[in-house]
Coordinates of C-alpha atoms and ligand atoms in Angstrom, one line a residue:
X1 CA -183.8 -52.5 48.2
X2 CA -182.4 -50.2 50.7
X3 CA -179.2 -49.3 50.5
X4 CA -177.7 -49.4 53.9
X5 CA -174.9 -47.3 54.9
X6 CA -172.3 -48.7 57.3
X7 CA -170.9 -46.0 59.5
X8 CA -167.1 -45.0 58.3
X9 CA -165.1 -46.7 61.2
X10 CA -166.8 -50.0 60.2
X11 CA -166.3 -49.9 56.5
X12 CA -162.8 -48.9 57.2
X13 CA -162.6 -51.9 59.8
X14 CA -164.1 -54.4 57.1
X15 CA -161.7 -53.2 54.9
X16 CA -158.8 -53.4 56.1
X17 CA -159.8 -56.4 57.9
X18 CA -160.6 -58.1 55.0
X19 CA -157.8 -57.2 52.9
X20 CA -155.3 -58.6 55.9
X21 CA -157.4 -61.9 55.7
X22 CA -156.8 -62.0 52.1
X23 CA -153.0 -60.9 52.0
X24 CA -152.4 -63.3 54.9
X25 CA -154.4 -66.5 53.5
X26 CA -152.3 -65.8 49.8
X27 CA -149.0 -65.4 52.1
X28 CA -149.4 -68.6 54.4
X29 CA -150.5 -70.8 51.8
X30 CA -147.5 -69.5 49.3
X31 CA -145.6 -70.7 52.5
X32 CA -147.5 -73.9 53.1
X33 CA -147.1 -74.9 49.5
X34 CA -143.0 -74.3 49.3
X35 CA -142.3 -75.6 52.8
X36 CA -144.7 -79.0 52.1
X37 CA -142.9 -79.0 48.0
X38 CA -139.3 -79.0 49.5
X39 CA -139.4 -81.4 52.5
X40 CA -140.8 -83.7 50.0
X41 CA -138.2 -82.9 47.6
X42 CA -135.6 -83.5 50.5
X43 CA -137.5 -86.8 51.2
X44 CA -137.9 -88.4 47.8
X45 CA -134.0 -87.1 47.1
X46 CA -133.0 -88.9 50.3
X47 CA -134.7 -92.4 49.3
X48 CA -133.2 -92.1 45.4
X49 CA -129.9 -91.6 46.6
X50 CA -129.9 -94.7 48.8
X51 CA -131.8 -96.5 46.2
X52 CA -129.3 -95.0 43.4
X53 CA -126.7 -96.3 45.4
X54 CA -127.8 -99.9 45.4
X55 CA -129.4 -99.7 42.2
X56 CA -125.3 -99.4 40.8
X57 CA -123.4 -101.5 43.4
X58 CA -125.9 -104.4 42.5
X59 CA -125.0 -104.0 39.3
X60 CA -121.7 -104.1 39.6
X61 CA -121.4 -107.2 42.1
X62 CA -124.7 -109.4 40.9
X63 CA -125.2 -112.3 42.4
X64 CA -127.0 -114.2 45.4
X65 CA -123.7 -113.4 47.9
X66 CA -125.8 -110.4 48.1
X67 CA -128.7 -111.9 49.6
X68 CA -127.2 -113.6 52.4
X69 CA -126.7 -111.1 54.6
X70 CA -128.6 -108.0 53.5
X71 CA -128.5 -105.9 55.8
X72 CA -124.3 -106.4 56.8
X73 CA -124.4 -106.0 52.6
X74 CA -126.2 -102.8 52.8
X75 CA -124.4 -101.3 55.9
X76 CA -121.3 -101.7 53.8
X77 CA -122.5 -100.1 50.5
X78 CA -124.4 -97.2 52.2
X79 CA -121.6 -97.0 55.3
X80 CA -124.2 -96.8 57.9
X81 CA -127.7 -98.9 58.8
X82 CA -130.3 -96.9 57.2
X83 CA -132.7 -96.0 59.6
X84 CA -136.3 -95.3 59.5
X85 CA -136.1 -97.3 56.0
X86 CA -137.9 -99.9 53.9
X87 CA -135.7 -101.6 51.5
X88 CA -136.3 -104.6 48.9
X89 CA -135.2 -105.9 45.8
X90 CA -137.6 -107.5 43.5
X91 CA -137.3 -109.2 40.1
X92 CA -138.8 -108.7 37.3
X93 CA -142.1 -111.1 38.4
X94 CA -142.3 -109.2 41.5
X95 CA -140.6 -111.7 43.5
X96 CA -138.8 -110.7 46.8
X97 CA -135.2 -111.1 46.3
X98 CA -134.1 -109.3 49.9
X99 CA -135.8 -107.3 51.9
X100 CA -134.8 -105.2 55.1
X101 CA -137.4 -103.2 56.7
X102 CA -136.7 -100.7 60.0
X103 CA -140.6 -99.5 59.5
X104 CA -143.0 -100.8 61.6
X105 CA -145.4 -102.7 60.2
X106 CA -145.0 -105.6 57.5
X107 CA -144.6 -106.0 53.6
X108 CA -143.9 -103.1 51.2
X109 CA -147.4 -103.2 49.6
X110 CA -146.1 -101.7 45.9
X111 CA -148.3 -101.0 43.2
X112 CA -148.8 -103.1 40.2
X113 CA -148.1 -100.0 38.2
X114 CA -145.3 -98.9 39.2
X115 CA -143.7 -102.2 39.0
X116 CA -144.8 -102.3 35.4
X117 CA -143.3 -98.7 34.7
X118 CA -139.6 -99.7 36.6
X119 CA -139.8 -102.5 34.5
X120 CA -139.5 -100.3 31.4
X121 CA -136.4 -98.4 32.9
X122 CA -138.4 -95.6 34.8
X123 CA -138.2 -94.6 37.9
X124 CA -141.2 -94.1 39.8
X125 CA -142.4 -92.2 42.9
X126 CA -145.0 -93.6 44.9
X127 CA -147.1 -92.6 48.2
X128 CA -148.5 -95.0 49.8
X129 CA -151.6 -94.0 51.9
X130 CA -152.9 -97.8 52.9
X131 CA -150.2 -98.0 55.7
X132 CA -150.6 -96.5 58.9
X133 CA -148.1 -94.2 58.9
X134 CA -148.1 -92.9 55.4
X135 CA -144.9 -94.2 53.2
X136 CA -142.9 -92.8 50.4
X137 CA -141.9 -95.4 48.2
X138 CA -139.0 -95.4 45.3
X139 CA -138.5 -97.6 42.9
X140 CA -135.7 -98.0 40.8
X141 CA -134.7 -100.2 38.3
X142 CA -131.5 -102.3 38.3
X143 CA -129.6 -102.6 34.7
X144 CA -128.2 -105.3 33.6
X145 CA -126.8 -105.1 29.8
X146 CA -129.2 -102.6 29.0
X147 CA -131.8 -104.7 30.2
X148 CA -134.3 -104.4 33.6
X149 CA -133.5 -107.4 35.6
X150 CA -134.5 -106.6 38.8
X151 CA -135.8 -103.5 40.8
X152 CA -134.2 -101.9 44.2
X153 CA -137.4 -100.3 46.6
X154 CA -136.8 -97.6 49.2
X155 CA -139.0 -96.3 51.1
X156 CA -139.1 -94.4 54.0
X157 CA -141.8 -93.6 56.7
X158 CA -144.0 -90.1 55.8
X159 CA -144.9 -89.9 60.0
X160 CA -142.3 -86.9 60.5
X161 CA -143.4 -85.2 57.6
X162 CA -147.0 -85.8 57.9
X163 CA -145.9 -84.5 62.0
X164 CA -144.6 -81.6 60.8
X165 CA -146.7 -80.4 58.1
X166 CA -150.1 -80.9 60.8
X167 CA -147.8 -78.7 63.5
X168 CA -147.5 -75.9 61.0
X169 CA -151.1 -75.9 59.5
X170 CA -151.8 -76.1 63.1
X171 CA -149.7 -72.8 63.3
X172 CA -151.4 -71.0 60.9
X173 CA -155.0 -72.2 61.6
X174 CA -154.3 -70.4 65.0
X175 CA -152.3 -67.5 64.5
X176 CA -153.8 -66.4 61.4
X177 CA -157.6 -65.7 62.9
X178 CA -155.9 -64.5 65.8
X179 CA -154.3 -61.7 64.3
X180 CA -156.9 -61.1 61.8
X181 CA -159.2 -60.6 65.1
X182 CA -156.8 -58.4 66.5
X183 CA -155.7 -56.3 63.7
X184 CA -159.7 -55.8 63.6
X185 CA -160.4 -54.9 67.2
X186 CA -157.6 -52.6 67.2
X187 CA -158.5 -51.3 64.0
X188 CA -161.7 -50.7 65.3
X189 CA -160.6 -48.4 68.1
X190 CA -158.2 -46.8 66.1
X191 CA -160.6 -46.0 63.4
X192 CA -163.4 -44.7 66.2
X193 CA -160.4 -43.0 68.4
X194 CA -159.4 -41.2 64.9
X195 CA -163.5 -40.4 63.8
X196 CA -164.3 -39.2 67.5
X197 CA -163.9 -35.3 66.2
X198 CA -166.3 -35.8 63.7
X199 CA -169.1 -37.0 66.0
X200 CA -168.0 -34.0 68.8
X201 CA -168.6 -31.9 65.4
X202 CA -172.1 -34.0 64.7
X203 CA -173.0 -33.2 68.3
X204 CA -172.0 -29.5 68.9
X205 CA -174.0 -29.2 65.2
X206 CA -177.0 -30.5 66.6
X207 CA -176.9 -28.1 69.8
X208 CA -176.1 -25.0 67.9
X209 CA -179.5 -23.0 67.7
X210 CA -179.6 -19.1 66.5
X211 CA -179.7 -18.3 70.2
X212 CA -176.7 -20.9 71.8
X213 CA -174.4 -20.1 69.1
X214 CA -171.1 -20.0 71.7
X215 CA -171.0 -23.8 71.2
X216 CA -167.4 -24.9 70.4
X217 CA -166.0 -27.9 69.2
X218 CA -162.9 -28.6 71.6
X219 CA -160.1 -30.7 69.3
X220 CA -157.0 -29.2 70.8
X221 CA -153.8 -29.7 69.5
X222 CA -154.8 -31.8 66.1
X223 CA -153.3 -30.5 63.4
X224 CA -154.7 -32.8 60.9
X225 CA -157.7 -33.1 58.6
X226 CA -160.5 -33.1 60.9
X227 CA -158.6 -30.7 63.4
X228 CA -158.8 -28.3 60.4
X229 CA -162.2 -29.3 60.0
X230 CA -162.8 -28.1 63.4
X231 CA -161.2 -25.0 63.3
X232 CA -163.2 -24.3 60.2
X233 CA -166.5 -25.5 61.8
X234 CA -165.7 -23.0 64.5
X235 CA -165.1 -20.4 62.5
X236 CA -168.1 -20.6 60.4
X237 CA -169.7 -20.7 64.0
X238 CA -168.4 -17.6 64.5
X239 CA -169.4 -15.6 61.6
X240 CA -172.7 -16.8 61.9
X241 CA -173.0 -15.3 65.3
X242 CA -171.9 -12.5 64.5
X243 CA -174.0 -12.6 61.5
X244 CA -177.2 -13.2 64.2
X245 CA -175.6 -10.6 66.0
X246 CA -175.9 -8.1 63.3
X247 CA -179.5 -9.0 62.4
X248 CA -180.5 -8.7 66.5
X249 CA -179.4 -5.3 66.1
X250 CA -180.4 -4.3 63.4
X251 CA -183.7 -5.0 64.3
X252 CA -183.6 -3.6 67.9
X253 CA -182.0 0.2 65.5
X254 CA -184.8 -0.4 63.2
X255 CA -187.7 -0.7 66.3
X256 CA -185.8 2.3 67.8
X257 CA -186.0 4.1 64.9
X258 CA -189.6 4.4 64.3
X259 CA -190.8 4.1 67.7
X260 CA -189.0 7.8 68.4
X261 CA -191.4 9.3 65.7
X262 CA -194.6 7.2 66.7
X263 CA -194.0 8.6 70.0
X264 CA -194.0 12.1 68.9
X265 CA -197.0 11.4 67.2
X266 CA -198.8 9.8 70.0
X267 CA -197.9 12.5 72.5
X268 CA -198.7 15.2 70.3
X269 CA -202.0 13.4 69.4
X270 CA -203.0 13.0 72.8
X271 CA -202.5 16.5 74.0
X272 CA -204.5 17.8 71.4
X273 CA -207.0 15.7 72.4
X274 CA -207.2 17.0 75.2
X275 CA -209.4 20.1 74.7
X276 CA -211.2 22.0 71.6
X277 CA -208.9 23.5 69.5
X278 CA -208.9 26.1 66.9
X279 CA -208.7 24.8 63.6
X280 CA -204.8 26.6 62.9
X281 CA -203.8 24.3 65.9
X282 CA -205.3 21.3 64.4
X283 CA -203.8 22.1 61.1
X284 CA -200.5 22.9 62.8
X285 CA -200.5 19.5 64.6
X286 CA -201.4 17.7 61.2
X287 CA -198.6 19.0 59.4
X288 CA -196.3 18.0 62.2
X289 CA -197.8 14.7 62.2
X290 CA -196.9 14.4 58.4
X291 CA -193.5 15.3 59.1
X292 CA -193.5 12.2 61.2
X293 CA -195.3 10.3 58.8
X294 CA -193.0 10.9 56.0
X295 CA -189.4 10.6 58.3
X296 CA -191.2 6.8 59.1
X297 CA -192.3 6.6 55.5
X298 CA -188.8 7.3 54.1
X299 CA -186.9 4.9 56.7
X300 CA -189.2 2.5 56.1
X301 CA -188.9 3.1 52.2
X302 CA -184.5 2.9 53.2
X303 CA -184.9 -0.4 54.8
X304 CA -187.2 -1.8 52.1
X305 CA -184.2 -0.8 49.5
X306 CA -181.2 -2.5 51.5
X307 CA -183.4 -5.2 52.3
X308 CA -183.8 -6.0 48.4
X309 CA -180.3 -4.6 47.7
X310 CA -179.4 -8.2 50.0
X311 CA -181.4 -10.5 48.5
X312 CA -179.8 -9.0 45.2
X313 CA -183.6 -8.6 43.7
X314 CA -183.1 -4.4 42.7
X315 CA -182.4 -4.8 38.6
X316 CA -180.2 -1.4 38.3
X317 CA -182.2 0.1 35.5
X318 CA -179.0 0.8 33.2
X319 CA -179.1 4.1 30.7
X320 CA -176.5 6.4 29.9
X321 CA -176.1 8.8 32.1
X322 CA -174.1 12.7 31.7
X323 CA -172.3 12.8 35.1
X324 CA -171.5 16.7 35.1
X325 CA -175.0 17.5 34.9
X326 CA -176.0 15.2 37.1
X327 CA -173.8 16.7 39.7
X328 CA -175.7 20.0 38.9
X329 CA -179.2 18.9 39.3
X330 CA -178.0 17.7 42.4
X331 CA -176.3 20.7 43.6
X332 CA -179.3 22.6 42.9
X333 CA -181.8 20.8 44.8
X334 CA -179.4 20.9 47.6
X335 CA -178.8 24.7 46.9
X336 CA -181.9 25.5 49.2
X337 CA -181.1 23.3 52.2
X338 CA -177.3 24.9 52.3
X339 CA -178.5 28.2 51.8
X340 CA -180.8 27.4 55.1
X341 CA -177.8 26.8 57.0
X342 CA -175.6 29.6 55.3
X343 CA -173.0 27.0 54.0
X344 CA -171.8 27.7 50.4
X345 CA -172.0 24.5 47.9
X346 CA -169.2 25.1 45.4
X347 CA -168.7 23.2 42.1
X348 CA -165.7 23.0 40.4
X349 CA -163.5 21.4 37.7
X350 CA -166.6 19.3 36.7
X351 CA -165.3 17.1 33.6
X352 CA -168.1 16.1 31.1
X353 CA -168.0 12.5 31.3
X354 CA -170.6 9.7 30.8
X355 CA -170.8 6.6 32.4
X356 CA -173.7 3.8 32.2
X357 CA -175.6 3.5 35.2
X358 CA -179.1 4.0 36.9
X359 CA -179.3 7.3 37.2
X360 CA -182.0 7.5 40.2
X361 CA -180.2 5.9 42.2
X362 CA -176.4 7.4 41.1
X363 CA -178.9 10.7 42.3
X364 CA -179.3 9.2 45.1
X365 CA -176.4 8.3 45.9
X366 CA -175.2 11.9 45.4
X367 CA -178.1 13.3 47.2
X368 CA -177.0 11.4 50.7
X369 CA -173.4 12.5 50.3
X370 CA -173.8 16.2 49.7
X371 CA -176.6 16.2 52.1
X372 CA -174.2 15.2 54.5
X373 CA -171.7 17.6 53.9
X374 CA -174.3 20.3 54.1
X375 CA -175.9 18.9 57.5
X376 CA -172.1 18.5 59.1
X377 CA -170.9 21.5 58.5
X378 CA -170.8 24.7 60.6
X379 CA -172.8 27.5 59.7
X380 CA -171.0 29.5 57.6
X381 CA -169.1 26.3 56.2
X382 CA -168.1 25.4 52.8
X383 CA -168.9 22.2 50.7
X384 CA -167.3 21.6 47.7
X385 CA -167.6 19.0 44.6
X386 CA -165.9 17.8 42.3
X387 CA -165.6 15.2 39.4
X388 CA -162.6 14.1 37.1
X389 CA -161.2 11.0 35.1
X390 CA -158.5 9.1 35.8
X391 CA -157.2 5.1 35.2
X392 CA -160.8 4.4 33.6
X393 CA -163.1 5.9 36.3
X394 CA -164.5 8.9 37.1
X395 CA -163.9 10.1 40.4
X396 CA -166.4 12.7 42.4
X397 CA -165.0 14.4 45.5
X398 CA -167.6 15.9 47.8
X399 CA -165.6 17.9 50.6
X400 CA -167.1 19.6 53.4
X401 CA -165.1 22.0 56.1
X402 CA -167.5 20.4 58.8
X403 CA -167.1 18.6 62.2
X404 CA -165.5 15.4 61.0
X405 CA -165.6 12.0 61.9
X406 CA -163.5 10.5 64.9
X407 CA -161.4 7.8 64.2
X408 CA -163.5 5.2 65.8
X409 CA -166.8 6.1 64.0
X410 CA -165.0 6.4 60.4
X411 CA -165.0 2.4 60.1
X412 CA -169.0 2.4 61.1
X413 CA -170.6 5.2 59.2
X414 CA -171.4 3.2 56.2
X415 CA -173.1 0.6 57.9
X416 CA -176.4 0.5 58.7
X417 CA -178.6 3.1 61.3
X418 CA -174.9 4.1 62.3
X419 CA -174.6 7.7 63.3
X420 CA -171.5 9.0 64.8
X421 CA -173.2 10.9 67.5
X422 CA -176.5 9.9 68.2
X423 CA -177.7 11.9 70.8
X424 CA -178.4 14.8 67.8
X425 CA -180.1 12.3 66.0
X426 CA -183.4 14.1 65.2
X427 CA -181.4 16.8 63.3
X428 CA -178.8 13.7 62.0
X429 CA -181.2 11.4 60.3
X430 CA -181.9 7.7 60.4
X431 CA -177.9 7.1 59.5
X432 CA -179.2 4.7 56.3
X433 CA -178.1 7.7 53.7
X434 CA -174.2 6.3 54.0
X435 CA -175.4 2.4 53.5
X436 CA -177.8 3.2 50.6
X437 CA -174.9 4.9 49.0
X438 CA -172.2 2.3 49.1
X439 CA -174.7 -0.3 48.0
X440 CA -175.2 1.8 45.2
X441 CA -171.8 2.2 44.1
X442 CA -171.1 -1.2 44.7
X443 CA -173.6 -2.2 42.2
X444 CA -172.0 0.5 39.8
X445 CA -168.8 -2.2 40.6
X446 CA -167.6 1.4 42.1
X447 CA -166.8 2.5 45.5
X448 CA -167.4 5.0 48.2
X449 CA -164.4 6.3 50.4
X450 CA -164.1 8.5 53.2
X451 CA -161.1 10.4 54.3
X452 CA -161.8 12.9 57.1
X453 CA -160.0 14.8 60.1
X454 CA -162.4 15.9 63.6
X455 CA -162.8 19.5 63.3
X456 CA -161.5 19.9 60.2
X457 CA -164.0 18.2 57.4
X458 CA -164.3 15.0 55.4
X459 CA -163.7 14.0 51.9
X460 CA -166.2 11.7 50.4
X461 CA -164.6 9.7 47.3
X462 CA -166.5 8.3 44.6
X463 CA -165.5 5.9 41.9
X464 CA -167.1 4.8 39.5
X465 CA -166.2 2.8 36.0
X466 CA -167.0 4.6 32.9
Ligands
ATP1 N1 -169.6 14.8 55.9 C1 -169.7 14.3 57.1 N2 -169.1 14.9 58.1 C2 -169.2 14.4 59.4 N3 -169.8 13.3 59.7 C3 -170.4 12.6 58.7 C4 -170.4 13.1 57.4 N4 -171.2 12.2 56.6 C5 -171.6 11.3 57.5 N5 -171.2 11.5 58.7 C6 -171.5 10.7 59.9 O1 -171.8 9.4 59.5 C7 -173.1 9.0 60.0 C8 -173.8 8.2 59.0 O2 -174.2 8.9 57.8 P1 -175.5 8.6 57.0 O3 -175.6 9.5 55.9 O4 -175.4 7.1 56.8 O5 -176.6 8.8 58.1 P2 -177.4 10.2 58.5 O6 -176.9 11.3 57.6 O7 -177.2 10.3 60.0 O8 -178.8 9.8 58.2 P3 -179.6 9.8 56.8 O9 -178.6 10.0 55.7 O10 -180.1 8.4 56.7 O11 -180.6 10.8 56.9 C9 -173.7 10.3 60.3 O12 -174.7 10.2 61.3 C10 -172.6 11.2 60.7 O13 -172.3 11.0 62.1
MG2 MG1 -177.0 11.1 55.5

C-alpha cells in the first residue's frame, strides 16, 4: 500500500485536534461522573434522613395515634411538610399502614426485594424507573425489640435531577464539538500562517535556475527556526551565484586565453598564404606557429591540472624528497632565463632537509615562483632563495627586488588566469603559474604566502610539513 503523506499543517492539526478531543472527553466525563455521584448522594442522604427520622420517632411513640393524622404527625416530627415527597409505612406483609404522597401520580410501586431485604434490618436503595418521572425510593426498617416490625418508605421525585443532569450533558454535547471545531480551524490557520515560509522557500527553490539566481526568499523580521532557515537558504543562494559567477568567468578567461594565440596563428597563417615564399620564411613561420602551439598546449595542459586538482582525482605520487637539491636543480634550469634578462638568482642558507612529497609537482611549484620573480623583476634585479626549518616545517623564501604587487591585486594573484596587469600579458603568461602552485602546497597540507611592496619586490613564502 502507499503510504500517504499528509502535508505538516494537517498532521499537526489532527494532532492536536485529536488530543483536545481526547483530553476534553476524559475531563467532561470525570465531571459528569462526580457531579451525577454527588447529587445523588445529596438525594439519597436527603430521603434517609427524613426516613431516619421517622424510622426512630415511630419507635419511640408506636401505636395507631400515628395513623390518624399522618401528615399533621409527620409535620410535627420533621417540623415542616415535606415537599416533593412520597412517604409510607408498611408492615411486615407489605400492608399500607399510612401513606402521604406530595408526588404526582399514585401508589409507591416497591419492589418485592427490597421489602424482603428491610425486613432483615437492611436498608435499601431503590430507583424506580416504571413511574413517569423517575423516583428514588428508601426503605428503612422500623425496630422494635431488636425485631423488624414494620418499614418507613421515602421517596422523592428523580425529575430535578434527571432535569439537571439532561441540561448539562446537553452542555457538553454542544460546547465540547464546538471548541474541538474551533481549536481545529484555528489550529489550522495557525499551523499554515506558521508553515507559510517554508512554502515561499519551496517556491523561490523551484524558480532558482543557474541563470535567475537573484531569487530571494523575503521572511523579514522572524527570528525563529524557519527565519533562520531562510537566511541560510539565502545564503547558500548566494554562494552558489557567486560560485556560477566564478565558473562564467572562468570560462569567458579560459576562451580569451586561447583565442589570443589562435589568432596569432591564423593571421600569421594567412599572410603567408598569401604569396610563394622561401623556404627560411616558411620555416620561420612554423617555428612561430609552435610557439603558439605549445603556450595553448601548456594552458590547456594548466587547466586540465586544476581541473582534476577540483575533482580531487591527482593521487600526489609521494617519495622522499631532498629539498636543498631540489631548490638547486631548480635554480639551474632557471639560471638561463635570469641570465636573459641580466637578473642575478642567488641561493643562500639552504638547509639540507627532507620532506615526503611528489617531487614533480613540489618542482613545479618552485618553477612558477622563481619564474616569477625572474619575469617581475627589472633588468639588472636580484632574486634570491632560500630554505630553513622551523616549528616542524620547512620554509622556502623566494624574494625578488621587482615591481611588486598593488594592494588590490595581492588578494587575486593566486586565483585563477589572474594577472595583475594584463595589458603585458604576452610577456606575463596565462596567470595559472600562482593557482597551480597553491594547489600544490595545499595538497602537501602546506601553504603559499605572499608579502610584497609596489616598486620594491615580493616575498613568496613556502611552507611545507616535514
Ligand atoms: N614576484 C612577483 N612580482 C610581482 N608580481 C607578481 C609576482 N609573482 C606574481 N605576480 C603577479 O601575479 C600574477 C599571477 O601570477 P601567476 O604566476 O599566477 O601568473 P603568470 O606568471 O602571469 O602566468 P603563468 O605563471 O601562468 O605563466 C602575475 O601576472 C603578476 O601580475
Ligand atoms: Mg607565473
Amino acid at each position: 500500500m502507499k503510504k500517504v503523506n499528509l502535508p505538516i499543517k494537517w498532521r499537526l492539526t489532527v494532532w492536536y485536534g485529536g488530543v483536545l478531543s481526547l483530553i476534553l472527553i476524559i475531563f467532561a466525563s470525570g465531571i459528569f461522573i462526580y457531579f451525577k455521584n454527588s447529587l445523588q448522594d445529596s438525594i439519597d442522604a436527603k430521603i434517609r434522613s427524613i426516613g431516619e427520622v421517622l424510622s426512630s420517632s415511630m419507635t419511640e411513640k408506636h401505636g395507631a395515634s400515628v395513623f390518624g393524622n399522618f401528615e399533621r404527625y409527620l409535620e410535627n416530627v420533621l417540623g415542616r411538610k415535606p415537599k416533593g415527597k412520597f412517604i409510607q409505612i408498611m408492615d411486615s406483609s407489605g400492608r399500607i399502614g399510612a401513606k402521604m404522597s406530595d408526588i404526582e401520580g399514585e401508589a409507591l410501586p416497591t419492589s418485592f426485594n427490597a421489602l424482603e431485604r428491610a425486613m432483615r434490618g437492611e436498608i435499601v436503595y431503590e430507583t424506580i424507573e416504571r413511574t413517569k418521572p423517575r423516583l428514588r425510593m428508601v426503605t428503612i426498617p422500623i425496630m422494635d425489640n431488636k425485631k423488624v416490625t414494620s418499614v418507613v418508605q421515602v421517596g422523592t421525585s428523580l425529575e430535578d435531577f434527571d432535569e439537571t443532569i439532561r441540561k448539562l450533558l446537553l452542555i457538553m454535547i454542544i460546547s465540547i464539538p464546538t471548541s474541538i471545531i474551533v481549536t481545529i480551524i484555528v489550529g489550522y490557520f495557525m499551523a499554515k500562517k506558521a508553515l507559510r515560509p517554508v512554502d515561499q522557500i519551496r517556491r523561490a527553490a523551484v524558480k532558482i535556475s543557474s541563470s535567475n539566481l537573484d531569487e530571494k526568499i523575503d521572511i523579514t523580521g522572524r527570528r525563529d527556526e524557519l527565519g533562520r532557515l531562510a537566511e541560510t537558504f539565502n545564503a547558500m543562494i548566494g554562494r552558489l551565484k557567486d560560485a556560477f559567477q566564478r565558473i562564467n568567468q572562468f570560462s569567458i578567461d579560459v576562451s580569451h586565453e586561447l583565442k589570443t594565440p589562435l589568432t596569432i596563428l591564423k593571421g600569421e597563417t594567412e599572410v603567408a598564404l598569401r604569396k610563394e615564399r622561401e623556404k627560411d620564411d616558411y620555416q620561420k613561420l612554423l617555428l612561430s606557429n609552435l610557439e603558439e602551439i605549445d603556450r595553448m598546449s601548456c594552458i590547456i595542459d594548466d587547466l586540465l591540472l586544476l581541473s582534476k586538482a577540483d575533482t580531487k582525482e591527482i593521487k600526489l605520487n609521494m617519495e622522499e624528497v631532498a629539498l636543498r637539491d631540489l631548490i638547486m636543480d631548480v635554480c639551474m634550469n632557471m639560471k638561463v632565463v635570469a641570465d636573459k634578462k641580466s637578473v642575478e638568482l642567488q641561493m643562500s642558507e639552504l638547509e639540507d632537509v627532507r620532506l615526503k612529497g611528489d617531487e614533480l609537482k613540489l618542482r613545479r611549484m618552485l618553477l612558477n615562483v622563481v619564474e616569477n620573480g625572474i619575469k617581475y623583476s627589472h633588468v639588472g634585479g636580484k632574486v634570491s632563495v632560500s630554505s630553513y626549518v622551523n616549528d616542524g616545517h620547512a620554509w622556502i623564501d623566494v624574494k625578488d627586488d621587482g615591481i611588486g604587487i598593488s594592494e588590490e591585486d595581492i588578494k587575486y594573484v593566486f586565483d585563477r588566469f589572474y594577472r595583475a596587469d594584463r595589458s603585458r600579458k604576452r610577456e606575463s603568461g596565462s596567470g595559472l603559474g600562482l593557482s597551480i602552485s597553491r594547489w600544490i602546497a595545499g595538497a602537501h597540507k602546506g601553504s603559499i604566502e605572499v608579502k610584497s611592496q609596489p616598486a620594491q619586490g615580493s616575498v613568496f613564502t613556502i611552507k611545507l610539513p616535514i
